C-alpha cells in the first residue's frame, strides 16, 4: 500500500471510531475512488479492520485489480449489496459488530438486501459526510491535479473570443467548449457547460438552447474540466458589443464582491463570513436582492463538495480546502453577471487556481 493511501485509511479508521462504529460500508462512488482508486461505475467498498474489500461485477475484473491493488477484490454476479452482506455473514464475528453506512447514497432496495444478507449479528449506523469531511482537505497531490484542471478550464475560456459571437447558437458554443476541453486533455466537462445569453443569462443554472447570441447581450459562460479525476469550475461573463454604463457598473460591483470574499477567505474563519463579505458589497451597490445563491462551494473529485460558502454556514474554513467564489447578480428580463474563480486555502495564504483574466470581456 502506498504511503498516501495508508494515511487516508488511518484518517478513515479514526472517523469510523468517532462515529461509534467498528467498520464501514461505502456506497458513494467518489468516496470509493478516494479511498482505493477504483473508478468503475458499480462498487461497494468495505473497510474492515486493516483490510479493504472491493465488491464489483465482471466488467471490472481487470480494472479493479489495476486501479485498486491494495484492496481485496470480489467479483460478484449477484447484487453488490447482497454479496457484501453474505460476505459479512460468512465472517460471523463473535461479538456484535457496528457497521457505519452512507445513508445519503444507499437506496432502500440495496439497504434491505444488505441487512437481510448480513443477518442479525450486525448493528447498522447511518452516517452522513463521514468521508466527505476528510475529502474537503486536499493533499499536495490533489492540489496539483486541481491546479492543472483549473488551468485547463482557464485556457478554454480565454479562447472565448474565437467562438463567442453574434449569430452562434448557445448549444454550438457549449459544444465548442466541450470539444476544446477534451482536446486539451480533459476526460470530459465536470458538469453540463452553461452558455446563457441575453435575458437567459438571468437564470443562474441555465441549460444551453438553440437560441442564437445577439449583439448587445450579456453571455454567461460557466464551465469546468475533469482532469486526472479532479474537477474545475470557472465562470466568465461576456458582453457582445460595447457595454452600456449600467452593465459596467454592475460588473464592477460583482468584481468587488468577489474581491471582498477573497479577502475574507482564510483558514480559521467561518464559511458564512466569506459569503457575507460578498453580500455586503453587493448590498452597498443596491444589488443585494439580485444575488440569489450562495457565494461558493468546495470541489474536488466532485463538482460540489464541502465546505459550502453560504450565508449561515458556521463550518470553519481549513487549510487544504479549495472553494469557488462566484458572486453574481440576475436581473429578470435583462440578464445576469457572474464571475467565478477557484481558490485554494493554505495555512498562511490563499492561492487562486484559475488563471483566466477577470475583467469584462467585450466582443
Ligand atoms: Zn461554475
Ligand atoms: Zn461553481
Tab-separated table of C-alpha atoms in Angstrom, residues 40-352:
chain	number	residue	atom	x	y	z
A	40	UNK	CA	-15.713	1.953	-12.143
A	41	UNK	CA	-19.435	2.681	-12.081
A	42	UNK	CA	-20.602	-0.177	-9.831
A	43	UNK	CA	-18.960	-0.863	-6.475
A	44	UNK	CA	-19.258	-1.250	-2.738
A	45	UNK	CA	-16.223	-0.867	-0.519
A	46	UNK	CA	-15.947	-2.423	2.890
A	47	UNK	CA	-13.454	-1.055	5.422
A	48	UNK	CA	-12.983	-3.833	7.948
A	49	UNK	CA	-10.035	-3.797	10.328
A	50	UNK	CA	-6.831	-3.408	8.351
A	51	UNK	CA	-8.388	-4.634	5.120
A	52	UNK	CA	-10.482	-3.031	2.417
A	53	UNK	CA	-12.768	-5.224	0.329
A	54	UNK	CA	-13.972	-4.036	-3.049
A	55	UNK	CA	-17.141	-5.612	-4.461
A	56	UNK	CA	-17.808	-5.082	-8.152
A	57	UNK	CA	-19.001	-7.015	-11.211
A	58	UNK	CA	-17.348	-8.941	-14.052
A	59	UNK	CA	-16.973	-5.908	-16.317
A	60	UNK	CA	-14.358	-4.567	-13.951
A	61	UNK	CA	-12.217	-7.629	-13.212
A	62	UNK	CA	-9.074	-6.224	-14.844
A	63	UNK	CA	-9.693	-2.596	-13.983
A	64	UNK	CA	-10.322	-3.283	-10.288
A	65	UNK	CA	-7.044	-5.143	-9.893
A	66	UNK	CA	-5.147	-2.451	-11.756
A	67	UNK	CA	-6.670	0.534	-10.008
A	68	UNK	CA	-7.062	-0.861	-6.501
A	69	UNK	CA	-4.128	-3.234	-5.928
A	70	UNK	CA	-4.322	-2.768	-2.162
A	71	UNK	CA	-7.958	-3.914	-1.959
A	72	UNK	CA	-9.241	-7.485	-1.820
A	73	UNK	CA	-11.324	-7.578	-4.975
A	74	UNK	CA	-14.572	-9.578	-5.008
A	75	UNK	CA	-16.057	-10.011	-8.474
A	76	UNK	CA	-19.671	-10.998	-7.925
A	77	UNK	CA	-22.681	-11.976	-10.014
A	78	UNK	CA	-25.470	-11.115	-7.605
A	79	UNK	CA	-26.421	-7.579	-6.493
A	80	UNK	CA	-23.437	-5.985	-4.745
A	81	UNK	CA	-25.323	-5.223	-1.530
A	82	UNK	CA	-26.362	-8.861	-1.268
A	83	UNK	CA	-22.826	-10.124	-1.978
A	84	UNK	CA	-21.379	-7.723	0.571
A	85	UNK	CA	-23.954	-8.819	3.158
A	86	UNK	CA	-23.243	-12.506	2.521
A	87	UNK	CA	-19.530	-11.859	2.948
A	88	UNK	CA	-20.181	-10.207	6.307
A	89	UNK	CA	-22.330	-13.104	7.440
A	90	UNK	CA	-19.629	-15.607	6.405
A	91	UNK	CA	-17.163	-13.728	8.599
A	92	UNK	CA	-19.554	-14.410	11.516
A	93	UNK	CA	-17.900	-12.106	14.059
A	94	UNK	CA	-18.080	-13.417	17.585
A	95	UNK	CA	-19.219	-10.146	19.062
A	96	UNK	CA	-21.962	-7.991	17.632
A	97	UNK	CA	-20.347	-5.511	15.249
A	98	UNK	CA	-21.404	-1.980	14.440
A	99	UNK	CA	-21.225	-1.018	10.787
A	100	UNK	CA	-21.438	2.569	9.614
A	101	UNK	CA	-23.019	3.084	6.205
A	102	UNK	CA	-23.625	6.080	3.958
A	103	UNK	CA	-27.296	6.913	4.349
A	104	UNK	CA	-27.218	9.521	1.570
A	105	UNK	CA	-26.136	7.033	-1.065
A	106	UNK	CA	-27.738	3.693	-0.283
A	107	UNK	CA	-31.144	3.062	-1.837
A	108	UNK	CA	-33.902	1.421	0.166
A	109	UNK	CA	-33.662	-1.627	-2.104
A	110	UNK	CA	-29.910	-2.036	-1.531
A	111	UNK	CA	-30.230	-1.325	2.159
A	112	UNK	CA	-32.853	-4.043	2.523
A	113	UNK	CA	-30.678	-6.537	0.615
A	114	UNK	CA	-27.598	-5.700	2.652
A	115	UNK	CA	-29.339	-6.070	6.008
A	116	UNK	CA	-31.091	-9.279	5.021
A	117	UNK	CA	-27.956	-10.948	3.649
A	118	UNK	CA	-25.750	-9.849	6.552
A	119	UNK	CA	-28.064	-11.348	9.155
A	120	UNK	CA	-28.738	-10.324	12.726
A	121	UNK	CA	-25.208	-10.125	14.090
A	122	UNK	CA	-24.703	-6.590	12.857
A	123	UNK	CA	-25.841	-3.247	14.146
A	124	UNK	CA	-26.151	-0.617	11.404
A	125	UNK	CA	-25.298	3.025	11.974
A	126	UNK	CA	-26.354	5.599	9.365
A	127	UNK	CA	-23.746	8.285	8.759
A	128	UNK	CA	-23.556	11.339	6.516
A	129	UNK	CA	-20.423	13.115	5.300
A	130	UNK	CA	-18.035	10.812	7.137
A	131	UNK	CA	-15.763	10.580	4.083
A	132	UNK	CA	-16.763	13.956	2.688
A	133	UNK	CA	-15.317	15.840	5.656
A	134	UNK	CA	-11.983	14.110	5.101
A	135	UNK	CA	-12.055	14.841	1.369
A	136	UNK	CA	-12.534	18.570	1.979
A	137	UNK	CA	-8.861	18.834	2.956
A	138	UNK	CA	-6.816	18.254	-0.172
A	139	UNK	CA	-3.360	16.697	-0.201
A	140	UNK	CA	-0.451	18.191	-2.140
A	141	UNK	CA	-1.058	15.649	-4.938
A	142	UNK	CA	-4.724	16.552	-5.136
A	143	UNK	CA	-3.927	20.256	-5.198
A	144	UNK	CA	-1.541	19.629	-8.057
A	145	UNK	CA	-4.260	17.866	-10.068
A	146	UNK	CA	-6.701	20.674	-9.269
A	147	UNK	CA	-4.223	23.344	-10.372
A	148	UNK	CA	-3.880	21.593	-13.724
A	149	UNK	CA	-7.618	21.122	-14.100
A	150	UNK	CA	-8.235	24.807	-13.296
A	151	UNK	CA	-5.546	25.888	-15.745
A	152	UNK	CA	-7.067	23.769	-18.490
A	153	UNK	CA	-10.531	25.313	-17.998
A	154	UNK	CA	-8.921	28.766	-17.871
A	155	UNK	CA	-7.221	28.177	-21.227
A	156	UNK	CA	-10.510	27.236	-22.861
A	157	UNK	CA	-12.384	30.248	-21.511
A	158	UNK	CA	-9.527	32.533	-22.587
A	159	UNK	CA	-10.216	31.340	-26.144
A	160	UNK	CA	-13.828	32.589	-25.973
A	161	UNK	CA	-13.155	35.405	-28.489
A	162	UNK	CA	-12.546	32.654	-31.107
A	163	UNK	CA	-16.045	31.200	-30.864
A	164	UNK	CA	-18.372	33.522	-28.932
A	165	UNK	CA	-20.006	35.908	-31.394
A	166	UNK	CA	-23.449	37.076	-32.539
A	167	UNK	CA	-25.333	34.532	-34.661
A	168	UNK	CA	-23.921	31.394	-32.980
A	169	UNK	CA	-26.375	29.234	-31.006
A	170	UNK	CA	-25.786	28.684	-27.281
A	171	UNK	CA	-25.651	24.931	-27.937
A	172	UNK	CA	-22.902	25.395	-30.521
A	173	UNK	CA	-20.841	27.497	-28.130
A	174	UNK	CA	-21.275	24.792	-25.463
A	175	UNK	CA	-20.225	22.073	-27.941
A	176	UNK	CA	-17.133	24.088	-28.893
A	177	UNK	CA	-16.202	24.493	-25.218
A	178	UNK	CA	-16.617	20.760	-24.521
A	179	UNK	CA	-14.568	19.878	-27.601
A	180	UNK	CA	-11.742	22.201	-26.600
A	181	UNK	CA	-11.757	20.846	-23.032
A	182	UNK	CA	-11.263	17.332	-24.374
A	183	UNK	CA	-8.685	18.373	-26.938
A	184	UNK	CA	-6.602	19.835	-24.105
A	185	UNK	CA	-6.695	16.580	-22.166
A	186	UNK	CA	-9.857	16.642	-20.061
A	187	UNK	CA	-11.717	13.351	-19.740
A	188	UNK	CA	-14.863	15.475	-20.048
A	189	UNK	CA	-16.634	18.544	-18.700
A	190	UNK	CA	-17.094	18.499	-14.912
A	191	UNK	CA	-20.797	19.445	-15.320
A	192	UNK	CA	-23.092	20.385	-18.172
A	193	UNK	CA	-21.497	23.504	-19.673
A	194	UNK	CA	-23.602	26.637	-19.174
A	195	UNK	CA	-23.944	29.137	-22.022
A	196	UNK	CA	-26.716	31.613	-21.234
A	197	UNK	CA	-27.269	34.699	-23.376
A	198	UNK	CA	-29.424	37.813	-23.154
A	199	UNK	CA	-32.355	37.552	-20.712
A	200	UNK	CA	-31.493	33.849	-20.272
A	201	UNK	CA	-28.276	34.870	-18.514
A	202	UNK	CA	-30.517	35.840	-15.576
A	203	UNK	CA	-31.057	32.105	-14.970
A	204	UNK	CA	-28.104	31.093	-12.761
A	205	UNK	CA	-28.264	27.463	-13.903
A	206	UNK	CA	-29.459	27.824	-17.482
A	207	UNK	CA	-29.067	24.973	-19.955
A	208	UNK	CA	-27.780	25.950	-23.390
A	209	UNK	CA	-30.540	26.159	-26.017
A	210	UNK	CA	-30.967	26.764	-29.751
A	211	UNK	CA	-31.084	30.499	-29.038
A	212	UNK	CA	-28.557	32.456	-31.062
A	213	UNK	CA	-26.310	35.019	-29.413
A	214	UNK	CA	-27.155	38.592	-30.394
A	215	UNK	CA	-25.340	41.891	-30.388
A	216	UNK	CA	-25.612	43.927	-27.187
A	217	UNK	CA	-26.300	40.913	-24.990
A	218	UNK	CA	-24.685	39.569	-21.866
A	219	UNK	CA	-23.431	35.974	-22.155
A	220	UNK	CA	-22.572	33.888	-19.079
A	221	UNK	CA	-20.124	31.020	-19.707
A	222	UNK	CA	-19.724	28.559	-16.837
A	223	UNK	CA	-17.526	25.540	-17.479
A	224	UNK	CA	-15.101	23.093	-15.955
A	225	UNK	CA	-12.901	20.147	-16.794
A	226	UNK	CA	-12.305	16.764	-15.261
A	227	UNK	CA	-8.584	16.134	-15.381
A	228	UNK	CA	-6.953	13.196	-13.568
A	229	UNK	CA	-10.338	12.717	-11.834
A	230	UNK	CA	-10.382	16.282	-10.453
A	231	UNK	CA	-12.977	18.916	-11.340
A	232	UNK	CA	-12.546	22.577	-12.136
A	233	UNK	CA	-15.230	25.268	-12.247
A	234	UNK	CA	-14.983	28.739	-13.744
A	235	UNK	CA	-17.397	31.441	-14.936
A	236	UNK	CA	-16.845	34.483	-17.116
A	237	UNK	CA	-19.385	36.970	-18.404
A	238	UNK	CA	-19.051	38.476	-21.865
A	239	UNK	CA	-20.818	41.467	-23.436
A	240	UNK	CA	-21.351	41.286	-27.183
A	241	UNK	CA	-20.548	44.835	-28.212
A	242	UNK	CA	-19.738	47.905	-26.128
A	243	UNK	CA	-21.279	47.514	-22.697
A	244	UNK	CA	-23.578	50.319	-21.535
A	245	UNK	CA	-22.733	52.215	-18.343
A	246	UNK	CA	-25.246	50.213	-16.278
A	247	UNK	CA	-23.683	46.872	-17.221
A	248	UNK	CA	-20.191	48.192	-16.462
A	249	UNK	CA	-21.379	49.371	-13.058
A	250	UNK	CA	-22.926	46.001	-12.306
A	251	UNK	CA	-19.845	44.168	-13.478
A	252	UNK	CA	-17.591	46.290	-11.240
A	253	UNK	CA	-19.863	45.552	-8.267
A	254	UNK	CA	-19.687	41.780	-8.851
A	255	UNK	CA	-15.911	42.010	-9.296
A	256	UNK	CA	-15.611	43.894	-5.999
A	257	UNK	CA	-17.888	41.389	-4.270
A	258	UNK	CA	-15.601	38.581	-5.378
A	259	UNK	CA	-12.541	40.501	-4.161
A	260	UNK	CA	-14.228	41.071	-0.795
A	261	UNK	CA	-14.927	37.336	-0.496
A	262	UNK	CA	-11.336	36.554	-1.404
A	263	UNK	CA	-10.058	38.931	1.284
A	264	UNK	CA	-12.313	37.296	3.857
A	265	UNK	CA	-11.290	33.764	2.912
A	266	UNK	CA	-8.600	32.234	5.106
A	267	UNK	CA	-8.020	29.254	7.359
A	268	UNK	CA	-9.894	29.551	10.642
A	269	UNK	CA	-12.813	31.779	9.614
A	270	UNK	CA	-16.424	30.572	9.397
A	271	UNK	CA	-17.501	29.848	5.826
A	272	UNK	CA	-20.523	32.101	6.331
A	273	UNK	CA	-18.329	35.159	6.906
A	274	UNK	CA	-16.877	34.774	3.397
A	275	UNK	CA	-20.375	34.754	1.905
A	276	UNK	CA	-21.422	37.746	3.968
A	277	UNK	CA	-18.396	39.746	2.774
A	278	UNK	CA	-19.528	39.362	-0.860
A	279	UNK	CA	-23.170	40.049	0.041
A	280	UNK	CA	-22.329	43.196	1.975
A	281	UNK	CA	-20.555	44.609	-1.047
A	282	UNK	CA	-23.485	43.969	-3.392
A	283	UNK	CA	-25.883	45.419	-0.811
A	284	UNK	CA	-23.785	48.595	-0.757
A	285	UNK	CA	-24.333	48.869	-4.504
A	286	UNK	CA	-28.063	48.306	-4.063
A	287	UNK	CA	-27.798	44.954	-5.860
A	288	UNK	CA	-28.164	42.588	-2.908
A	289	UNK	CA	-31.648	41.415	-3.925
A	290	UNK	CA	-30.267	40.146	-7.248
A	291	UNK	CA	-27.699	37.843	-5.613
A	292	UNK	CA	-29.863	34.738	-5.312
A	293	UNK	CA	-27.405	31.961	-4.429
A	294	UNK	CA	-24.504	31.217	-2.100
A	295	UNK	CA	-21.051	32.661	-2.752
A	296	UNK	CA	-19.345	29.355	-3.466
A	297	UNK	CA	-18.716	25.690	-2.805
A	298	UNK	CA	-15.890	23.263	-2.307
A	299	UNK	CA	-14.916	20.991	-5.182
A	300	UNK	CA	-12.524	18.160	-5.938
A	301	UNK	CA	-13.414	14.678	-7.150
A	302	UNK	CA	-16.962	16.035	-7.315
A	303	UNK	CA	-18.043	19.394	-8.667
A	304	UNK	CA	-19.946	20.244	-5.490
A	305	UNK	CA	-18.250	19.346	-2.222
A	306	UNK	CA	-17.896	20.970	1.178
A	307	UNK	CA	-17.339	23.423	2.582
A	308	UNK	CA	-20.328	25.344	1.306
A	309	UNK	CA	-19.731	29.080	1.276
A	310	UNK	CA	-23.242	30.180	2.175
A	311	UNK	CA	-24.652	32.888	4.369
A	312	UNK	CA	-25.342	30.866	7.507
A	313	UNK	CA	-22.542	28.268	7.247
A	314	UNK	CA	-20.744	28.000	10.578
A	315	UNK	CA	-18.274	25.410	9.352
A	316	UNK	CA	-14.669	26.524	9.680
A	317	UNK	CA	-12.541	27.042	6.588
A	318	UNK	CA	-9.473	24.788	6.860
A	319	UNK	CA	-6.065	24.768	5.204
A	320	UNK	CA	-6.369	22.391	2.252
A	321	UNK	CA	-9.893	23.491	1.297
A	322	UNK	CA	-10.495	24.505	-2.307
A	323	UNK	CA	-13.614	26.600	-2.887
A	324	UNK	CA	-15.176	28.611	-5.662
A	325	UNK	CA	-16.024	32.266	-5.141
A	326	UNK	CA	-18.830	33.050	-7.544
A	327	UNK	CA	-20.965	36.041	-6.668
A	328	UNK	CA	-23.464	37.036	-9.342
A	329	UNK	CA	-26.479	39.205	-9.987
A	330	UNK	CA	-29.510	38.164	-12.002
A	331	UNK	CA	-31.991	40.754	-13.239
A	332	UNK	CA	-35.125	39.238	-14.710
A	333	UNK	CA	-35.790	40.326	-18.280
A	334	UNK	CA	-32.357	41.947	-18.594
A	335	UNK	CA	-29.580	39.463	-17.859
A	336	UNK	CA	-27.022	38.187	-15.406
A	337	UNK	CA	-23.396	38.642	-14.486
A	338	UNK	CA	-21.319	36.079	-12.612
A	339	UNK	CA	-17.583	35.828	-12.016
A	340	UNK	CA	-16.331	32.526	-10.635
A	341	UNK	CA	-12.817	31.517	-9.653
A	342	UNK	CA	-11.331	28.715	-7.594
A	343	UNK	CA	-9.258	29.495	-4.538
A	344	UNK	CA	-7.130	27.087	-2.504
A	345	UNK	CA	-6.685	27.841	1.187
A	346	UNK	CA	-3.224	27.289	2.682
A	347	UNK	CA	-2.234	27.700	6.327
A	348	UNK	CA	-0.904	31.220	5.823
A	349	UNK	CA	-2.292	32.400	2.449
A	350	UNK	CA	-4.731	31.707	-0.351
A	351	UNK	CA	-3.968	30.761	-3.938
A	352	UNK	CA	-6.217	31.453	-6.923
